Every structure is written in C-alpha cells, then in structure tokens.
Amino acid sequence: MEELAKVLLSNEMDLILAHKRAMKLAELAGLSLAAQTTFATAVSEVARYSLEHGTEPILMLGATHYQRNQALMAIVEDKTLTVANPLHQGLQYAQRLVEKLEISNTGLASKITLYFNLPISRRISAERIQDWRAQFMADQPLSAYDEIKRKNDQLQELSQRLKASEDHYKQVTNSLPLMIFTANQMGQLLYANEWVTEFTGRSIQSLNQSKWSDIIHPNDYLPFWKLWTEKASRHQPIQYEFRLKEKATQAYLWHLFSAQPVANELSKVNAWTGFVVNIDAQKIVGQTLQEKEELSRAKEELEQSQQKLETTIKELNLSNAKLSQFAYIASHDLQEPLRKIQQFGDLIKTRSATLSGEDLLYLDRMQSAAARMSILIKDLLTYSRLSTRQEEPIEIPLTQIIQTALDNLSVSVEESMAEITIEDLPVIAADVPQLTQLFQNLLGNSLKFRQKDVIPTIRVFAHTVPSTELPDSIKPTRSSAVYTCISVADNGIGFDEKYLDRIFQVFQRLHGKNEFAGTGVGLAICEKVAQNHGGAITATSQPGHGAIFQLYLPLA
C-alpha cells in the first residue's frame, strides 16, 4: 500500500479527523460525494470500534493494487485489539459498505483492513500518488468546532435519508407475504425481512451459522448449495424449488427460491437479493392432478385388460367346448372300433377250429394291441377332463380319499400282499374325484413297480412346510403362507433322478411295455391334478432303493 495519511486514534476528535482524511482521499480519487461518504463512513465505523476496544490504535490511509483492481485502502492496527465472531454491528455495517474487509492477527498486533475499489477510469499513477501525498502534507487540520459544524449538517442529512430509506424498505418487505433477503457470495444473509425469522423461528445470525441445515429438507440441502455455489461463482440468477421446515407446525413445505445478482458502481457483483415464496398448495394441486391422470390411465389400461381377459375367457370356453367334443369322440367313436376288433377276434377263435397256433398268436397280439389302445384312450380322456370337468372343492379328510383309492386297487393290493401304512393326514379342500385319481395313480405305481420276490411296503405321511422353506424346484400355482407335503414312499425298483422331469410328461416311459404295463399318462395326470389344486409334485429316488413322491398343497 502507498501510505498517504496516518491518524493516531486517542479520542473523539481523532475520529472526526479520520473521517475528514478518508473523505479527502476519496475526493482526490475523483469519487462522487455519495461514494466519498460511503468510504469515509466505513473508515469511521472501523476507527470507532478500534478506539472503543483497543488501547493505541493507528489508522493508515492509502491506495493499492490487488487482484487486478485499484482500491483505496484503510488499515487499523493495535496490539490489544480483539475482534469477536460474529462481527460487531459497526463492523458488519462497514463490511457492507466496502468491497472487502479483512481481519488478521500477526502475533505482534491485530489488524483490520478495508478495500474500496476504484473505477477502471480512475487509474492511480506514481505522479498522482505523489500529488495526493503533497496535498495531505499541506492540508492543516481544522479545529474541532469547524470540523463539527461543517460535517454535522451533512451527516445529519445523510443519516436521516438513510434511516428513512431503510425504514421504508423494511416496511415494504415486511408487508409482502413472502421471505425477502439480501445475501453475500457465500450465501450468508446480510438482510432478511420478518417473514424469514417468523417462518423458521431462527435469527439471521443462527441461520448463517447453521447454513439452514435444520431448515432445508435433507434431500434438498446438498443439491441447493451445489446450485448456489455454481451460479454464484458465475454471477448468474438462481432459482430452485425446495422444502423448508415451518417452526409452527414442524412440517416441510414446498417453496420457490429466487435470487438475482446485484452489481455496485464498479459493475462488480458482491451481493444477491431475492425472495422465497410458499408454493406448497400449488405442489399439492399439481401432484393431485398428476395422480388423477395416472389413475385415469390405469383405469383405461385396466378396462383394456378386462376386455382382453373377457376375449380370452370366451376363446378358452370355446376351446374347452371343442375339447369336450373331442373327449366324447374319444370315449365313444374311437372306442367302438376297438371293441369290435376284440369281439370279432373272440368270434374267430370260437368258430374256427382250423386256425393254426401261429394264427392264434396273431389274433392275441391284435386283441392285446386293441386293449392297450383302449386303455390309452381312456387315460387321455381322463387327462383332458382335468381342465374341463372340475368339481367345487370340499373340505374332506385326506385319509378318506386315500382309502377310496386303495379300494379301487384292492385286487392289486391282495395279489402283491402289500403292507400299506397310512399315518395322520390333514383335512384339505379338494376336488375329490381328481385327487382320488392322483393317489390311485401313485399307489398303483408303487404296487406295479415293485421289486421281484420282495413284499411291497408303502407308507403315506404328511408334514407342514412354511412357504419360505419350500424347495427351489417347487413352484406352486397358488401362493400360501403354509403348505402340506404328502409323501408316498415305497421300496420298489426306484429310478434315476436324472429322468425326474421326463416322468411327468405325457407318453414318457422309463420301461418298455413288455416289462411293465402302462400308457405313460399316469404321472402327467398327477402333475395336472396338483396344479389344479394350487400345488406341485416332485419325487426323489435311487435305482433299487424305492421312490418317494411328494405332493405339496396349500393349506390357506
């Protein structure tokens, strides 16, 4: 800094002299009267604070270059001067009047520095500095009376104008139903109307210290300050929608934040002024309209889906009708030729005595093939009716269903001398004919696929399984919290589990027709019945070690 004047601040008279010197320096720099007064007032505020809180403060006035700017400069130093945080009201006022206020402590002395930028047109040359210094040397201090008389009128007039302007501004901003503020580059409030403190329940000082952390909604806090930093660094307007907590209700309400940069005489932006307005009602209305539109679209989609479903149901009913027609043909028209083949074969055997043994063998094979075809048609008919002829489920003890299935298999049970154990079984809601067919097929397979010269033993038992503990391979067709697992275990020939998926498919057999009779439809019927009851079926086995078929049915 090029020092031009120095004032030892000891009493009130020195404050007057400091004000005069500051006015003189601003006048020499070619500033307007308003700018002169602004700079001198800022210097006076700092000088007064230093006089009241220091012991031997010294004021130095001069000019400098910093950060490509030219500025008038005022420095106050004192060994015992302390500056509290937050700043004293006088220092805050001085800070608003100048471009920059710095506070530093070198260890030997505390220092307060003011910078007041000059227009670019007011270049400071070495010749001007020399000329200013000479004028300060030649300028003799006036007496205190003369100084007071000359400046008092100006100060009184400016003070009255400033107070009237500030009062009017506060009155206007407080009368508007929104929050109005002025903030610095860092987003700290320099001024805020009464609506800010009334809504938040916090003082300006408290809001600046917390950076609104407990007022702005957590989801909006970081995005807002990120936007502020970006826009403020570019001196651009700022607009953002966020939620603020209301002190009275502790509820977060939507607000629109808007701020515009404000430039000083040097076209430099050092403050933002703006407003925050409550838009919560508009937000609620907007969300309601959006939800109504979404509901309308959902309703339209539901109606379209319902129409598609009705069309699908009609097509399904038509398909079921055709399937029923096919079932009738299979049970009547296809069975009739097979019955005639068997009848005519019997007639040929009884009426012809000249048939050779080879001829009789061919007749037996023909009748056997016709019988197998008849059984196959009956099984296919049963399989097709599983979807088209379902009865209303009734509550029935599972033991009763299994007993009916065993009665149907009584001949096979007696021939094989099977040992069958039925443990406690639950009561379930079932289509009785279908579920009877399922257990008749499972028990029939246990009797059919028995080991040679070994008495078959069959055990039927059950236990409950929570839905969370179902095996990964089990995919029931109806959700339930709890399932019952009914197991049919035997000591038969078993099978290799690599064929597990294959055994439940139609016409899939693991053994030739000469080994074991059958059509390959029985287990497919079991799987279809399980699905009709909202469940699933699987099996575990090893060759030579029997098999366990497990039926999972929902209980709720």
XYZ file of C-alpha atoms in Angstrom:
556
model
C 0.000 0.000 0.000
C 1.103 3.569 -0.777
C 0.556 5.236 2.598
C -0.767 8.811 2.324
C -2.061 9.718 5.796
C -1.868 8.429 9.363
C -4.053 9.195 12.384
C -3.430 8.124 15.996
C -6.843 7.345 17.441
C -6.973 8.581 21.024
C -10.310 10.393 21.396
C -13.474 11.530 19.631
C -11.633 14.392 17.912
C -9.369 11.853 16.246
C -12.431 10.092 14.869
C -13.519 13.365 13.249
C -10.061 13.802 11.777
C -10.103 10.209 10.497
C -13.433 10.828 8.775
C -12.078 14.024 7.222
C -8.921 12.317 5.945
C -10.986 9.494 4.426
C -13.286 11.990 2.702
C -10.232 13.879 1.418
C -8.665 10.708 -0.020
C -11.894 9.710 -1.756
C -12.263 13.220 -3.153
C -8.717 13.169 -4.560
C -9.513 9.801 -6.194
C -12.349 11.505 -8.082
C -15.226 9.626 -6.451
C -18.763 11.014 -6.225
C -19.971 12.602 -2.996
C -22.030 9.514 -2.226
C -19.023 7.242 -2.756
C -16.840 9.598 -0.681
C -19.355 9.419 2.156
C -19.625 5.633 1.878
C -15.865 5.141 2.141
C -15.491 7.657 4.970
C -18.384 6.119 6.921
C -16.837 2.663 6.679
C -13.486 4.048 7.892
C -15.254 5.851 10.773
C -17.051 2.696 11.902
C -13.793 0.702 11.994
C -11.949 3.570 13.706
C -14.675 3.902 16.367
C -14.636 0.152 17.067
C -10.828 0.193 17.377
C -10.941 3.193 19.731
C -13.518 1.518 21.976
C -11.896 -1.954 22.055
C -8.174 -1.194 21.627
C -5.513 0.710 23.538
C -3.407 2.604 20.963
C -4.974 2.082 17.539
C -3.407 3.717 14.488
C -5.276 4.429 11.255
C -3.358 4.467 7.944
C -4.920 5.591 4.652
C -3.559 4.954 1.168
C -4.038 3.316 -2.226
C -3.079 -0.083 -3.610
C -3.383 -2.595 -6.414
C -4.802 -6.071 -5.632
C -6.225 -8.847 -7.787
C -6.127 -6.594 -10.896
C -8.140 -3.956 -9.044
C -7.240 -0.451 -7.879
C -8.558 0.453 -4.479
C -8.466 2.963 -1.650
C -7.248 1.287 1.495
C -7.646 1.837 5.237
C -5.704 -0.128 7.872
C -6.205 -0.006 11.643
C -3.552 -1.679 13.829
C -3.472 -2.208 17.582
C -1.539 -4.559 19.867
C -4.513 -5.437 22.088
C -7.374 -5.166 19.625
C -9.672 -8.211 19.581
C -12.443 -8.889 17.053
C -15.327 -11.060 18.197
C -17.202 -13.553 15.990
C -19.877 -12.799 14.949
C -18.794 -9.327 13.973
C -19.812 -6.269 15.933
C -22.749 -4.390 14.391
C -20.489 -1.473 13.392
C -18.034 -3.773 11.625
C -20.903 -5.549 9.851
C -22.141 -2.183 8.607
C -18.637 -1.248 7.419
C -18.329 -4.621 5.676
C -21.450 -3.905 3.638
C -20.130 -0.505 2.535
C -16.789 -1.655 1.093
C -15.599 -4.277 -1.334
C -13.645 -6.248 1.216
C -12.995 -6.265 4.972
C -10.088 -8.358 6.282
C -9.197 -9.173 9.897
C -5.773 -10.608 10.690
C -3.546 -11.245 13.695
C 0.205 -11.316 13.132
C 1.037 -12.180 16.742
C 2.510 -8.739 17.367
C -0.632 -6.783 16.507
C -4.208 -7.187 15.283
C -5.158 -5.506 12.013
C -8.413 -4.569 10.245
C -8.115 -3.734 6.529
C -10.717 -2.115 4.252
C -10.653 -2.160 0.431
C -12.774 0.263 -1.594
C -12.432 -0.383 -5.331
C -11.959 2.485 -7.802
C -13.475 2.627 -11.269
C -11.199 1.456 -14.068
C -11.160 5.001 -15.427
C -9.545 6.270 -12.181
C -6.056 4.945 -12.735
C -3.541 5.503 -9.962
C -0.165 6.584 -11.247
C 3.007 7.379 -9.330
C 2.538 11.064 -10.162
C -0.953 11.086 -8.663
C 0.248 9.376 -5.508
C 2.950 11.993 -5.126
C 0.452 14.778 -5.710
C -2.004 13.338 -3.163
C 0.733 12.975 -0.587
C 1.728 16.609 -1.038
C -1.858 17.777 -0.598
C -2.212 15.776 2.604
C 1.010 17.342 3.894
C -0.264 20.823 3.062
C -3.771 20.256 4.461
C -3.776 21.545 8.029
C -6.324 20.030 10.347
C -9.266 22.289 11.138
C -10.355 22.929 14.677
C -12.835 20.548 16.193
C -15.584 23.197 16.166
C -15.129 23.995 12.482
C -14.979 20.327 11.575
C -18.099 19.524 13.568
C -20.023 22.461 12.157
C -19.154 21.632 8.536
C -19.724 17.903 8.734
C -22.545 17.700 11.200
C -25.150 19.016 8.773
C -24.026 16.630 6.054
C -24.007 13.671 8.406
C -27.395 14.522 9.847
C -28.918 14.832 6.405
C -27.356 11.625 5.132
C -28.312 9.787 8.315
C -31.920 10.897 8.055
C -32.110 9.928 4.396
C -30.512 6.567 5.051
C -32.780 5.848 8.008
C -35.884 6.887 6.065
C -34.816 4.697 3.147
C -34.100 1.708 5.368
C -37.361 2.121 7.277
C -39.327 2.337 4.056
C -37.579 -0.726 2.624
C -38.249 -2.751 5.796
C -41.860 -1.624 5.877
C -42.409 -2.645 2.271
C -40.641 -6.029 2.563
C -42.377 -6.906 5.825
C -45.790 -6.168 4.311
C -45.314 -8.686 1.475
C -46.382 -12.331 2.147
C -43.018 -13.832 1.273
C -39.457 -14.024 2.560
C -37.181 -11.297 1.159
C -33.426 -11.299 1.699
C -30.027 -9.997 0.674
C -27.065 -12.395 0.811
C -23.351 -12.293 0.073
C -21.285 -14.507 -2.218
C -21.172 -17.291 0.390
C -24.952 -17.320 0.808
C -24.887 -15.640 4.229
C -27.771 -13.305 4.948
C -26.977 -9.598 5.104
C -30.646 -8.667 5.477
C -33.911 -10.591 5.832
C -37.446 -9.410 6.462
C -39.600 -10.527 9.384
C -41.123 -13.415 7.411
C -37.784 -15.281 7.498
C -37.476 -15.301 11.285
C -41.220 -15.851 11.759
C -41.320 -18.902 9.472
C -38.064 -20.530 10.610
C -38.124 -19.415 14.243
C -34.415 -18.608 13.913
C -32.395 -15.393 13.913
C -30.316 -14.265 10.931
C -27.127 -14.992 12.888
C -28.316 -18.520 13.741
C -29.291 -19.256 10.130
C -25.891 -18.076 8.890
C -24.065 -20.256 11.404
C -26.067 -23.403 10.580
C -26.326 -22.691 6.833
C -30.018 -23.609 7.134
C -29.070 -27.271 7.764
C -32.025 -27.921 10.081
C -34.467 -25.865 7.980
C -33.927 -27.194 4.433
C -35.177 -30.763 3.845
C -32.271 -33.283 3.958
C -32.993 -34.442 0.389
C -32.858 -30.843 -0.908
C -29.985 -29.463 1.198
C -26.887 -30.569 -0.773
C -28.432 -30.014 -4.261
C -29.431 -26.460 -3.260
C -25.976 -25.425 -2.002
C -24.318 -27.079 -5.000
C -26.516 -24.980 -7.313
C -25.810 -21.833 -5.259
C -22.041 -22.343 -5.488
C -22.173 -22.904 -9.261
C -24.454 -19.945 -10.011
C -22.826 -17.518 -7.561
C -19.357 -18.173 -8.970
C -20.688 -17.215 -12.432
C -22.777 -14.248 -11.164
C -25.914 -15.865 -12.592
C -29.532 -15.739 -11.323
C -30.560 -18.620 -9.078
C -33.921 -20.394 -8.950
C -34.709 -23.602 -7.067
C -37.656 -25.457 -5.514
C -37.061 -26.974 -2.085
C -38.820 -27.849 1.164
C -38.418 -25.722 4.314
C -39.440 -26.666 7.848
C -42.053 -24.382 9.389
C -41.450 -23.590 13.055
C -45.144 -23.541 13.997
C -46.086 -26.946 12.534
C -42.666 -28.637 12.163
C -43.838 -29.619 8.669
C -41.775 -29.318 5.480
C -43.490 -27.056 2.945
C -42.515 -26.530 -0.686
C -41.014 -23.086 -1.532
C -39.656 -21.400 -4.628
C -36.253 -19.727 -4.082
C -35.235 -16.947 -6.489
C -32.177 -14.650 -6.311
C -30.680 -12.044 -8.666
C -27.081 -10.732 -8.594
C -26.680 -7.057 -7.624
C -23.788 -5.022 -9.087
C -22.179 -1.955 -7.453
C -20.874 1.264 -9.077
C -17.907 -0.678 -10.423
C -20.198 -3.263 -12.054
C -18.929 -5.867 -9.622
C -21.359 -8.368 -8.093
C -20.921 -8.795 -4.363
C -24.479 -9.498 -3.232
C -27.674 -11.296 -4.235
C -31.178 -10.147 -3.480
C -34.273 -12.272 -3.851
C -37.319 -13.908 -2.321
C -38.615 -17.271 -1.077
C -42.341 -17.884 -1.670
C -44.571 -20.702 -0.401
C -45.742 -22.929 -3.294
C -46.882 -25.910 -1.221
C -50.531 -25.566 -2.256
C -49.593 -25.420 -5.940
C -47.408 -28.512 -5.494
C -50.224 -30.450 -3.846
C -52.654 -29.448 -6.604
C -50.090 -30.439 -9.242
C -49.446 -33.806 -7.601
C -53.187 -34.402 -7.275
C -53.735 -33.661 -10.966
C -50.814 -35.914 -11.895
C -52.154 -38.729 -9.707
C -55.600 -38.237 -11.264
C -54.109 -38.524 -14.754
C -52.175 -41.640 -13.739
C -55.329 -43.105 -12.183
C -57.255 -42.359 -15.364
C -54.575 -44.068 -17.461
C -54.512 -47.026 -15.089
C -58.308 -47.294 -15.283
C -58.159 -47.209 -19.083
C -55.453 -49.884 -19.129
C -57.490 -51.970 -16.675
C -60.556 -51.728 -18.903
C -58.475 -52.782 -21.902
C -57.021 -55.680 -19.914
C -60.510 -56.665 -18.791
C -61.703 -56.672 -22.394
C -58.729 -58.828 -23.402
C -59.434 -61.124 -20.458
C -63.085 -61.475 -21.470
C -61.999 -62.281 -25.022
C -59.501 -64.829 -23.708
C -62.170 -66.397 -21.487
C -64.531 -66.684 -24.467
C -61.770 -68.304 -26.519
C -60.947 -70.610 -23.617
C -64.597 -71.602 -23.214
C -64.762 -72.316 -26.937
C -61.562 -74.351 -26.670
C -62.978 -76.271 -23.703
C -66.161 -76.953 -25.643
C -64.120 -78.334 -28.533
C -62.040 -80.351 -26.091
C -65.205 -81.768 -24.528
C -66.392 -82.672 -28.006
C -63.090 -84.417 -28.656
C -63.416 -86.258 -25.342
C -66.859 -87.512 -26.379
C -65.453 -88.717 -29.696
C -62.567 -90.389 -27.901
C -64.893 -92.108 -25.426
C -67.438 -93.260 -27.985
C -66.430 -93.171 -31.656
C -62.815 -94.278 -31.098
C -63.681 -96.949 -28.538
C -66.346 -98.583 -30.725
C -63.957 -99.922 -33.437
C -61.635 -101.253 -30.739
C -64.470 -103.120 -29.034
C -65.452 -104.664 -32.394
C -61.857 -105.763 -33.040
C -61.825 -107.550 -29.695
C -65.309 -109.063 -30.201
C -64.599 -110.297 -33.749
C -61.321 -111.769 -32.552
C -63.170 -113.745 -29.886
C -65.704 -114.964 -32.510
C -62.936 -116.108 -34.847
C -61.324 -118.044 -32.000
C -64.577 -119.795 -31.025
C -65.979 -120.536 -34.518
C -62.867 -121.592 -36.379
C -61.272 -124.857 -35.394
C -58.793 -124.853 -38.276
C -56.642 -121.939 -37.064
C -53.013 -122.768 -36.579
C -51.056 -121.834 -33.487
C -49.368 -119.008 -35.376
C -52.780 -117.631 -36.428
C -53.977 -117.668 -32.829
C -50.791 -115.829 -31.772
C -51.509 -113.071 -34.295
C -55.102 -112.846 -33.050
C -53.876 -112.495 -29.430
C -51.412 -109.774 -30.404
C -54.146 -107.911 -32.305
C -56.543 -108.062 -29.350
C -53.763 -107.062 -26.928
C -52.887 -104.016 -29.058
C -56.580 -103.063 -29.208
C -56.838 -103.386 -25.418
C -53.766 -101.172 -24.923
C -55.201 -98.611 -27.338
C -58.484 -98.612 -25.397
C -56.645 -98.013 -22.106
C -54.578 -95.236 -23.691
C -57.719 -93.518 -24.991
C -59.307 -93.734 -21.544
C -56.195 -92.221 -19.927
C -56.115 -89.382 -22.455
C -59.788 -88.786 -21.832
C -59.107 -88.576 -18.099
C -56.206 -86.168 -18.681
C -58.280 -83.889 -20.943
C -61.165 -83.767 -18.451
C -58.872 -82.477 -15.676
C -59.274 -78.940 -17.072
C -62.832 -79.121 -18.396
C -64.610 -81.023 -15.622
C -63.547 -79.641 -12.256
C -65.846 -80.026 -9.272
C -66.288 -77.498 -6.462
C -63.646 -78.232 -3.769
C -64.968 -79.515 -0.450
C -63.321 -79.987 2.928
C -62.508 -83.678 3.282
C -60.058 -85.781 5.321
C -57.196 -86.854 3.089
C -57.284 -90.306 4.718
C -60.752 -90.846 3.248
C -59.529 -90.041 -0.288
C -56.594 -92.453 0.016
C -58.839 -95.197 1.368
C -61.101 -94.800 -1.683
C -58.053 -95.073 -3.964
C -56.950 -98.279 -2.160
C -60.426 -99.763 -2.527
C -60.106 -99.224 -6.296
C -56.749 -101.035 -6.173
C -57.900 -103.830 -3.831
C -57.136 -106.628 -6.311
C -53.547 -105.453 -6.870
C -53.078 -104.965 -3.122
C -54.224 -108.533 -2.359
C -52.171 -110.096 -5.190
C -48.975 -108.316 -4.112
C -49.658 -108.812 -0.366
C -48.545 -105.183 0.057
C -48.035 -103.677 3.500
C -49.539 -100.174 3.475
C -49.225 -97.692 6.353
C -51.300 -94.508 6.429
C -50.270 -92.006 9.109
C -52.163 -88.939 10.355
C -53.144 -86.799 7.376
C -54.738 -83.313 7.284
C -58.178 -82.196 6.163
C -57.930 -80.304 2.855
C -60.177 -78.595 0.299
C -60.172 -80.916 -2.692
C -61.826 -81.865 -5.953
C -62.489 -85.391 -4.659
C -62.561 -87.334 -7.973
C -59.364 -85.683 -9.232
C -57.392 -86.119 -6.017
C -58.616 -89.732 -5.726
C -57.267 -90.334 -9.255
C -53.901 -88.775 -8.249
C -53.381 -91.079 -5.236
C -54.731 -94.081 -7.152
C -52.037 -93.472 -9.795
C -49.249 -93.012 -7.183
C -50.260 -96.060 -5.136
C -50.802 -98.083 -8.319
C -47.260 -97.263 -9.479
C -45.857 -98.351 -6.082
C -47.627 -101.705 -6.487
C -46.681 -102.084 -10.165
C -43.000 -101.118 -9.934
C -42.194 -103.449 -7.021
C -39.014 -105.494 -6.714
C -39.144 -109.165 -7.631
C -39.673 -111.535 -4.690
C -39.981 -108.603 -2.283
C -43.220 -107.768 -0.490
C -44.038 -104.131 -1.332
C -44.281 -101.713 1.596
C -45.940 -98.358 1.122
C -46.038 -95.503 3.663
C -48.214 -92.393 3.328
C -47.420 -89.496 5.689
C -47.568 -85.681 5.781
C -45.977 -82.627 7.391
C -46.412 -78.831 7.087
C -43.896 -76.626 5.289
C -43.724 -72.781 5.502
C -43.588 -71.092 2.109
C -40.116 -69.765 2.965
C -38.783 -73.336 3.255
C -40.146 -74.770 0.002
C -37.519 -76.471 -2.196
C -36.291 -74.349 -5.087
C -37.732 -76.817 -7.608
C -41.276 -76.482 -6.199
C -43.331 -73.747 -7.896
C -46.938 -73.904 -6.588
C -49.634 -72.342 -8.757
C -51.252 -70.630 -5.746
C -49.489 -68.632 -3.031
C -49.933 -69.654 0.589
C -48.135 -68.998 3.858
C -48.110 -72.735 4.715
C -48.212 -75.901 2.613
C -48.785 -79.551 3.476
C -46.370 -82.066 1.978
C -47.970 -85.516 1.474
C -45.376 -88.204 0.784
C -45.946 -91.649 -0.769
C -42.841 -93.765 -0.078
C -42.219 -97.339 -1.303
C -39.462 -99.955 -1.502
C -39.845 -100.551 -5.236
C -37.320 -100.588 -8.070
C -36.874 -96.782 -7.993
C -35.485 -94.710 -10.869
C -32.564 -92.434 -11.757
C -33.354 -88.817 -10.750
C -31.886 -87.506 -13.999
C -35.203 -88.598 -15.526
C -37.255 -86.629 -12.946
C -38.561 -84.013 -15.422
C -39.302 -86.686 -18.002
C -41.561 -88.922 -15.895
C -44.237 -86.207 -15.502
C -44.589 -85.703 -19.278
C -47.323 -87.345 -21.353
C -46.314 -90.650 -23.053
C -42.914 -90.680 -21.343
C -41.951 -94.123 -20.017
C -38.720 -95.334 -18.393
C -39.526 -99.030 -19.071
C -40.680 -100.986 -22.114
C -44.269 -102.217 -22.417
C -43.056 -105.807 -22.072
C -41.565 -105.045 -18.652
C -44.435 -103.104 -17.086
C -47.895 -102.300 -18.416
C -48.937 -98.684 -18.774
C -49.523 -95.758 -21.140
C -47.133 -93.087 -19.807
C -50.003 -90.780 -18.866
C -50.497 -91.566 -15.158
C -47.864 -89.230 -13.669
C -48.806 -86.473 -16.127
C -52.335 -86.720 -14.665
C -50.847 -86.443 -11.146
C -48.977 -83.258 -12.028
C -52.075 -81.708 -13.635
C -54.228 -82.506 -10.570
C -51.586 -80.979 -8.272
C -51.584 -77.778 -10.339
C -55.408 -77.650 -10.318
C -55.237 -77.680 -6.506
C -52.690 -74.805 -6.416
C -49.779 -77.098 -5.603
C -46.916 -79.027 -7.184
C -45.458 -82.543 -7.208
C -41.930 -83.923 -7.286
C -40.066 -87.121 -6.411
C -36.772 -88.447 -5.035
C -35.363 -91.897 -5.800
C -32.384 -94.143 -6.428
C -32.415 -97.280 -8.585
C -33.104 -100.297 -6.365
C -33.937 -98.219 -3.287
C -37.571 -97.278 -3.859
C -39.078 -93.848 -4.512
C -40.778 -91.045 -2.566
C -43.354 -88.926 -4.377
C -44.056 -85.610 -2.594
C -47.265 -83.636 -3.197
C -47.314 -80.002 -1.950
C -50.792 -78.478 -1.440
C -51.649 -75.042 0.033
C -53.358 -75.040 3.428
C -54.572 -71.404 3.451
